[in-house]
């Protein structure tokens, strides 16, 4: 099609069809496919609008598991009937995600409002989904259809962590760990984690005090339906993301263990103004050597020193480009390890005519750093949707220097 307007119309029609089909696949298959949808649903800078709308609808809205199944799981975990522990237990879930669904309830003994997170996913199926995607990505890479991104490394990274999400005892311990981290680093007045009711929680059921507020996902979805950014004063928007930057800087650079799934369904603005970080199932350990590498990279990026940035990547990073020029490595860092406006980050990697990765392929991706990049990617997408422009790395310089 030679006429630009007609070509654009044809593409829009194709995208609308493709988005509907992909939403159907995600809803039909569930499991790990929903995690892919979570990533792409925040990629406002890279995805056509039709896909953003479809993926956003899948984030916190899995088809619910029937309540009799949920009840059976909870009662097995408690060792008693629901009515013995809860005076109220809503059959309709508050949220349904890739692995678990969440129900509101009230404790019988003290009347506290709680949420009950119930493991409902099939572990073997979820692990099988990742294995299938890995095998597919390997085949695509062999025939040159991976757009120069090295997707096999990405799926190997997921393979290495997914099993940990199926034990809520681990998640409960992490919630306590990170509450102490935020208290130690002076962030407890701005950042909150849910409080676990330990005596009612187990490997498949996690009971927590209910957090009241507005999920960032809900605010974004309402704004998207109206075709505008969320209604919030710019100072408040900037303040929220400054808190996000500080929290992740402390976790990643100072503590060496961080929440690696900050999609908008996992962030809530509480009524008291605190940022509540939800769903601690997916976290990552940053080994000391990797953390030191990131700290040096932060300092070089804040100084805007291209040679130092490129040298750090060449000598310390697992990422390998076909042509590792100073310009290419520097652009890669600012695009995928920072949230500032970046021409590279705005390019659709699936655009076969313009994707820079087809001209300078990623020969080897980073399994170690993938979840760090994913975290930045999710936060960048949220910022774009909220109309916020800021550099996360600039907020991290103090933490980087302290950690070194």
Tab-separated table of C-alpha atoms in Angstrom, residues 69-395:
chain	number	residue	atom	x	y	z
A	69	UNK	CA	-11.917	-25.031	44.805
A	70	UNK	CA	-10.650	-21.958	46.653
A	71	UNK	CA	-12.552	-22.947	49.792
A	72	UNK	CA	-11.084	-26.452	49.699
A	73	UNK	CA	-7.506	-25.111	49.394
A	74	UNK	CA	-7.977	-22.676	52.290
A	75	UNK	CA	-9.655	-25.198	54.582
A	76	UNK	CA	-6.926	-27.765	53.946
A	77	UNK	CA	-4.327	-25.157	54.843
A	78	UNK	CA	-6.172	-24.058	58.005
A	79	UNK	CA	-7.163	-27.555	59.060
A	80	UNK	CA	-10.677	-26.339	59.837
A	81	UNK	CA	-13.798	-24.855	58.246
A	82	UNK	CA	-13.656	-21.287	56.896
A	83	UNK	CA	-16.356	-20.220	59.336
A	84	UNK	CA	-14.140	-21.095	62.307
A	85	UNK	CA	-11.534	-18.489	61.342
A	86	UNK	CA	-13.481	-15.963	59.270
A	87	UNK	CA	-16.771	-14.213	60.022
A	88	UNK	CA	-16.888	-13.156	56.366
A	89	UNK	CA	-15.140	-14.549	53.284
A	90	UNK	CA	-16.099	-13.011	49.926
A	91	UNK	CA	-16.662	-15.599	47.231
A	92	UNK	CA	-15.926	-13.079	44.486
A	93	UNK	CA	-12.165	-12.400	44.289
A	94	UNK	CA	-10.683	-8.908	44.514
A	95	UNK	CA	-8.032	-9.833	41.959
A	96	UNK	CA	-7.052	-12.835	39.875
A	97	UNK	CA	-3.471	-13.091	38.664
A	98	UNK	CA	-1.254	-15.639	36.950
A	99	UNK	CA	-0.570	-17.814	40.010
A	100	UNK	CA	-3.007	-16.811	42.741
A	101	UNK	CA	-6.255	-15.033	43.398
A	102	UNK	CA	-7.111	-12.737	46.289
A	103	UNK	CA	-10.290	-12.695	48.384
A	104	UNK	CA	-11.444	-10.172	50.989
A	105	UNK	CA	-12.365	-11.548	54.397
A	106	UNK	CA	-12.860	-10.597	58.049
A	107	UNK	CA	-11.187	-12.442	60.937
A	108	UNK	CA	-13.577	-13.960	63.449
A	109	UNK	CA	-11.399	-13.494	66.535
A	110	UNK	CA	-10.623	-9.749	66.309
A	111	UNK	CA	-12.704	-8.374	63.408
A	112	UNK	CA	-9.730	-7.306	61.304
A	113	UNK	CA	-10.287	-6.927	57.570
A	114	UNK	CA	-7.818	-9.094	55.666
A	115	UNK	CA	-7.084	-10.381	52.200
A	116	UNK	CA	-6.496	-14.057	51.557
A	117	UNK	CA	-4.127	-14.921	48.723
A	118	UNK	CA	-4.792	-18.444	47.486
A	119	UNK	CA	-2.492	-20.464	45.226
A	120	UNK	CA	-4.654	-21.721	42.349
A	121	UNK	CA	-2.240	-22.167	39.431
A	122	UNK	CA	-1.029	-25.519	38.175
A	123	UNK	CA	2.704	-25.545	38.904
A	124	UNK	CA	3.539	-28.136	36.245
A	125	UNK	CA	1.548	-26.245	33.619
A	126	UNK	CA	3.229	-22.933	34.439
A	127	UNK	CA	6.707	-24.454	34.277
A	128	UNK	CA	5.686	-26.186	31.041
A	129	UNK	CA	4.601	-22.824	29.577
A	130	UNK	CA	8.057	-21.382	30.198
A	131	UNK	CA	9.736	-24.469	28.733
A	132	UNK	CA	7.559	-24.219	25.612
A	133	UNK	CA	8.400	-20.539	25.174
A	134	UNK	CA	12.087	-21.311	25.650
A	135	UNK	CA	12.044	-24.019	22.976
A	136	UNK	CA	10.124	-21.733	20.602
A	137	UNK	CA	12.545	-18.855	21.169
A	138	UNK	CA	15.538	-21.143	20.503
A	139	UNK	CA	13.984	-22.224	17.203
A	140	UNK	CA	13.241	-18.609	16.228
A	141	UNK	CA	16.801	-17.568	17.037
A	142	UNK	CA	18.242	-20.370	14.891
A	143	UNK	CA	16.360	-19.119	11.827
A	144	UNK	CA	17.024	-15.439	12.547
A	145	UNK	CA	13.494	-14.493	13.637
A	146	UNK	CA	14.212	-13.275	17.170
A	147	UNK	CA	14.700	-9.635	16.079
A	148	UNK	CA	18.254	-9.716	17.410
A	149	UNK	CA	17.191	-9.722	21.080
A	150	UNK	CA	18.299	-13.196	22.334
A	151	UNK	CA	14.967	-14.272	23.842
A	152	UNK	CA	16.272	-17.717	24.943
A	153	UNK	CA	18.280	-16.012	27.689
A	154	UNK	CA	15.142	-14.180	28.808
A	155	UNK	CA	13.146	-17.393	29.211
A	156	UNK	CA	16.054	-19.157	30.939
A	157	UNK	CA	16.003	-16.319	33.463
A	158	UNK	CA	12.318	-16.971	34.120
A	159	UNK	CA	12.950	-20.708	34.380
A	160	UNK	CA	15.428	-20.109	37.175
A	161	UNK	CA	12.956	-18.286	39.444
A	162	UNK	CA	9.411	-19.388	38.710
A	163	UNK	CA	9.378	-22.310	41.157
A	164	UNK	CA	9.907	-19.966	44.127
A	165	UNK	CA	6.566	-18.249	43.477
A	166	UNK	CA	4.688	-21.413	44.449
A	167	UNK	CA	5.542	-21.286	48.170
A	168	UNK	CA	3.809	-18.547	50.160
A	169	UNK	CA	5.912	-19.320	53.244
A	170	UNK	CA	8.831	-17.867	51.289
A	171	UNK	CA	6.791	-14.809	50.317
A	172	UNK	CA	5.754	-14.214	53.942
A	173	UNK	CA	9.408	-14.218	55.035
A	174	UNK	CA	10.305	-11.779	52.260
A	175	UNK	CA	7.540	-9.364	53.272
A	176	UNK	CA	9.002	-9.229	56.797
A	177	UNK	CA	12.538	-8.900	55.424
A	178	UNK	CA	11.709	-5.922	53.237
A	179	UNK	CA	9.713	-4.148	55.949
A	180	UNK	CA	12.909	-4.184	58.020
A	181	UNK	CA	14.934	-2.972	55.007
A	182	UNK	CA	12.672	0.052	54.533
A	183	UNK	CA	12.774	0.821	58.271
A	184	UNK	CA	16.576	0.560	58.349
A	185	UNK	CA	16.974	2.976	55.444
A	186	UNK	CA	14.435	5.550	56.633
A	187	UNK	CA	11.704	4.771	54.125
A	188	UNK	CA	9.030	3.364	56.435
A	189	UNK	CA	7.237	6.737	56.506
A	190	UNK	CA	6.761	6.531	52.712
A	191	UNK	CA	6.780	2.831	51.791
A	192	UNK	CA	4.680	0.025	53.254
A	193	UNK	CA	4.374	-3.729	52.885
A	194	UNK	CA	1.318	-5.779	53.917
A	195	UNK	CA	1.331	-7.293	57.410
A	196	UNK	CA	1.077	-11.081	57.348
A	197	UNK	CA	-1.200	-12.989	59.725
A	198	UNK	CA	1.375	-15.728	60.308
A	199	UNK	CA	-0.806	-18.137	62.284
A	200	UNK	CA	-3.271	-18.447	59.369
A	201	UNK	CA	-0.741	-18.567	56.526
A	202	UNK	CA	0.990	-21.502	54.872
A	203	UNK	CA	2.561	-22.700	51.644
A	204	UNK	CA	-0.635	-22.266	49.588
A	205	UNK	CA	-2.513	-19.592	51.553
A	206	UNK	CA	-1.252	-16.157	52.605
A	207	UNK	CA	-3.436	-14.057	54.925
A	208	UNK	CA	-2.567	-10.356	55.204
A	209	UNK	CA	-4.139	-7.239	56.675
A	210	UNK	CA	-6.100	-5.476	53.962
A	211	UNK	CA	-4.444	-2.425	52.420
A	212	UNK	CA	-6.862	0.396	51.565
A	213	UNK	CA	-6.129	2.726	48.695
A	214	UNK	CA	-5.985	3.001	44.917
A	215	UNK	CA	-3.985	0.618	42.761
A	216	UNK	CA	-1.881	2.363	40.120
A	217	UNK	CA	-3.342	-0.146	37.646
A	218	UNK	CA	-6.905	0.995	38.399
A	219	UNK	CA	-5.934	4.654	38.011
A	220	UNK	CA	-4.233	3.934	34.686
A	221	UNK	CA	-7.156	1.890	33.378
A	222	UNK	CA	-9.660	4.624	34.244
A	223	UNK	CA	-7.470	7.233	32.583
A	224	UNK	CA	-6.911	5.036	29.523
A	225	UNK	CA	-10.658	4.648	29.029
A	226	UNK	CA	-10.989	8.442	29.074
A	227	UNK	CA	-8.006	8.910	26.784
A	228	UNK	CA	-5.866	10.931	29.218
A	229	UNK	CA	-3.230	10.628	31.919
A	230	UNK	CA	-4.365	9.929	35.507
A	231	UNK	CA	-5.881	12.946	37.273
A	232	UNK	CA	-3.268	13.786	39.859
A	233	UNK	CA	-1.311	17.013	40.499
A	234	UNK	CA	2.104	16.880	38.829
A	235	UNK	CA	3.867	17.332	42.181
A	236	UNK	CA	2.012	14.311	43.573
A	237	UNK	CA	2.833	12.197	40.496
A	238	UNK	CA	6.487	13.148	40.705
A	239	UNK	CA	6.481	12.415	44.443
A	240	UNK	CA	5.088	8.925	43.945
A	241	UNK	CA	7.760	8.018	41.427
A	242	UNK	CA	10.515	9.598	43.527
A	243	UNK	CA	9.423	7.234	46.315
A	244	UNK	CA	9.473	4.335	43.845
A	245	UNK	CA	13.013	5.296	42.779
A	246	UNK	CA	14.233	5.490	46.380
A	247	UNK	CA	12.650	2.156	47.314
A	248	UNK	CA	14.157	0.271	44.384
A	249	UNK	CA	17.523	1.988	44.799
A	250	UNK	CA	17.698	0.808	48.407
A	251	UNK	CA	16.555	-2.713	47.564
A	252	UNK	CA	18.788	-3.243	44.537
A	253	UNK	CA	21.969	-1.318	45.348
A	254	UNK	CA	22.099	-1.267	49.157
A	255	UNK	CA	20.329	-4.472	50.205
A	256	UNK	CA	21.081	-6.696	47.195
A	257	UNK	CA	17.601	-8.231	47.063
A	258	UNK	CA	14.742	-6.525	45.229
A	259	UNK	CA	11.115	-6.802	44.109
A	260	UNK	CA	11.339	-7.661	40.399
A	261	UNK	CA	7.669	-7.445	39.396
A	262	UNK	CA	6.607	-3.781	39.810
A	263	UNK	CA	3.748	-3.783	37.323
A	264	UNK	CA	0.940	-1.287	38.140
A	265	UNK	CA	-1.233	-3.979	39.732
A	266	UNK	CA	1.416	-4.408	42.449
A	267	UNK	CA	1.656	-0.758	43.502
A	268	UNK	CA	-1.033	0.933	45.593
A	269	UNK	CA	-1.380	4.489	46.889
A	270	UNK	CA	-2.658	4.108	50.449
A	271	UNK	CA	-5.123	6.504	52.026
A	272	UNK	CA	-2.391	7.766	54.375
A	273	UNK	CA	-0.196	8.709	51.398
A	274	UNK	CA	2.226	5.786	51.646
A	275	UNK	CA	3.182	3.665	48.663
A	276	UNK	CA	2.205	0.055	49.339
A	277	UNK	CA	4.209	-2.551	47.423
A	278	UNK	CA	2.206	-5.740	46.944
A	279	UNK	CA	2.923	-9.300	45.777
A	280	UNK	CA	6.411	-10.256	46.951
A	281	UNK	CA	6.421	-13.611	45.185
A	282	UNK	CA	8.910	-12.557	42.535
A	283	UNK	CA	12.134	-11.090	43.927
A	284	UNK	CA	15.750	-11.300	42.853
A	285	UNK	CA	19.070	-11.562	44.655
A	286	UNK	CA	21.756	-9.229	43.311
A	287	UNK	CA	25.131	-10.875	44.097
A	288	UNK	CA	27.862	-8.583	45.431
A	289	UNK	CA	29.862	-8.503	42.173
A	290	UNK	CA	26.771	-7.714	40.088
A	291	UNK	CA	25.675	-5.043	42.567
A	292	UNK	CA	29.116	-3.388	42.426
A	293	UNK	CA	28.901	-3.425	38.615
A	294	UNK	CA	25.504	-1.682	38.747
A	295	UNK	CA	26.772	0.891	41.256
A	296	UNK	CA	29.719	1.815	39.028
A	297	UNK	CA	27.369	2.003	36.049
A	298	UNK	CA	25.042	4.359	37.948
A	299	UNK	CA	27.930	6.680	38.831
A	300	UNK	CA	29.244	6.747	35.241
A	301	UNK	CA	25.728	7.365	33.872
A	302	UNK	CA	25.139	10.222	36.312
A	303	UNK	CA	28.436	11.736	35.168
A	304	UNK	CA	27.337	11.177	31.544
A	305	UNK	CA	30.715	9.608	30.752
A	306	UNK	CA	30.196	7.450	27.610
A	307	UNK	CA	33.678	5.932	27.645
A	308	UNK	CA	33.430	4.826	31.264
A	309	UNK	CA	29.921	3.452	30.673
A	310	UNK	CA	30.992	1.465	27.614
A	311	UNK	CA	34.134	0.164	29.318
A	312	UNK	CA	32.107	-1.026	32.324
A	313	UNK	CA	29.696	-2.911	30.056
A	314	UNK	CA	32.478	-4.438	27.933
A	315	UNK	CA	34.467	-5.679	30.918
A	316	UNK	CA	31.755	-6.598	33.447
A	317	UNK	CA	28.419	-7.189	31.714
A	318	UNK	CA	27.089	-10.410	30.204
A	319	UNK	CA	25.490	-8.388	27.369
A	320	UNK	CA	27.349	-8.726	24.066
A	321	UNK	CA	26.560	-6.763	20.895
A	322	UNK	CA	27.712	-7.622	17.380
A	323	UNK	CA	29.394	-4.211	17.256
A	324	UNK	CA	30.008	-3.027	20.825
A	325	UNK	CA	30.762	0.598	19.989
A	326	UNK	CA	30.859	3.218	22.730
A	327	UNK	CA	27.778	4.893	21.266
A	328	UNK	CA	25.757	1.660	21.073
A	329	UNK	CA	26.609	0.482	24.596
A	330	UNK	CA	25.909	3.904	26.098
A	331	UNK	CA	22.552	4.156	24.329
A	332	UNK	CA	21.674	0.649	25.520
A	333	UNK	CA	22.376	1.572	29.154
A	334	UNK	CA	20.331	4.771	29.114
A	335	UNK	CA	17.446	2.957	27.399
A	336	UNK	CA	17.311	-0.166	29.584
A	337	UNK	CA	18.884	0.843	32.893
A	338	UNK	CA	17.282	4.260	33.313
A	339	UNK	CA	13.882	5.874	32.899
A	340	UNK	CA	14.942	9.173	31.322
A	341	UNK	CA	13.625	9.934	27.813
A	342	UNK	CA	15.641	7.886	25.324
A	343	UNK	CA	15.287	7.585	21.574
A	344	UNK	CA	16.256	3.899	21.723
A	345	UNK	CA	13.677	3.121	24.408
A	346	UNK	CA	10.954	4.713	22.269
A	347	UNK	CA	11.656	2.444	19.289
A	348	UNK	CA	9.406	-0.543	18.751
A	349	UNK	CA	11.772	-3.522	18.771
A	350	UNK	CA	9.228	-5.411	16.659
A	351	UNK	CA	9.353	-2.779	13.892
A	352	UNK	CA	11.328	-4.703	11.258
A	353	UNK	CA	12.137	-1.527	9.342
A	354	UNK	CA	13.526	0.501	12.230
A	355	UNK	CA	14.613	-1.836	15.027
A	356	UNK	CA	18.277	-1.106	15.851
A	357	UNK	CA	18.693	-4.679	17.106
A	358	UNK	CA	18.434	-5.961	13.549
A	359	UNK	CA	21.374	-3.768	12.540
A	360	UNK	CA	23.449	-4.443	15.663
A	361	UNK	CA	22.192	-7.662	17.236
A	362	UNK	CA	22.399	-8.622	20.888
A	363	UNK	CA	24.591	-11.694	20.498
A	364	UNK	CA	24.234	-12.548	24.177
A	365	UNK	CA	21.621	-11.194	26.561
A	366	UNK	CA	22.043	-11.071	30.334
A	367	UNK	CA	20.328	-13.715	32.429
A	368	UNK	CA	21.764	-12.105	35.544
A	369	UNK	CA	20.521	-8.635	34.642
A	370	UNK	CA	17.280	-9.481	32.868
A	371	UNK	CA	15.054	-8.870	35.889
A	372	UNK	CA	16.769	-5.552	36.576
A	373	UNK	CA	16.085	-4.502	32.991
A	374	UNK	CA	12.517	-5.800	33.261
A	375	UNK	CA	11.996	-3.754	36.437
A	376	UNK	CA	13.204	-0.573	34.738
A	377	UNK	CA	11.112	-1.410	31.674
A	378	UNK	CA	7.932	-1.765	33.769
A	379	UNK	CA	8.576	1.477	35.659
A	380	UNK	CA	9.361	3.383	32.453
A	381	UNK	CA	6.066	2.227	30.939
A	382	UNK	CA	4.129	3.326	34.041
A	383	UNK	CA	5.830	6.719	34.029
A	384	UNK	CA	5.019	7.230	30.383
A	385	UNK	CA	1.364	6.375	31.030
A	386	UNK	CA	1.280	8.844	33.952
A	387	UNK	CA	2.977	11.635	32.013
A	388	UNK	CA	6.063	11.654	34.256
A	389	UNK	CA	9.570	12.346	32.928
A	390	UNK	CA	12.475	11.638	35.286
A	391	UNK	CA	15.770	9.769	35.607
A	392	UNK	CA	15.789	6.887	38.077
A	393	UNK	CA	19.570	6.554	37.884
A	394	UNK	CA	19.976	10.160	39.077
A	395	UNK	CA	18.031	9.241	42.218
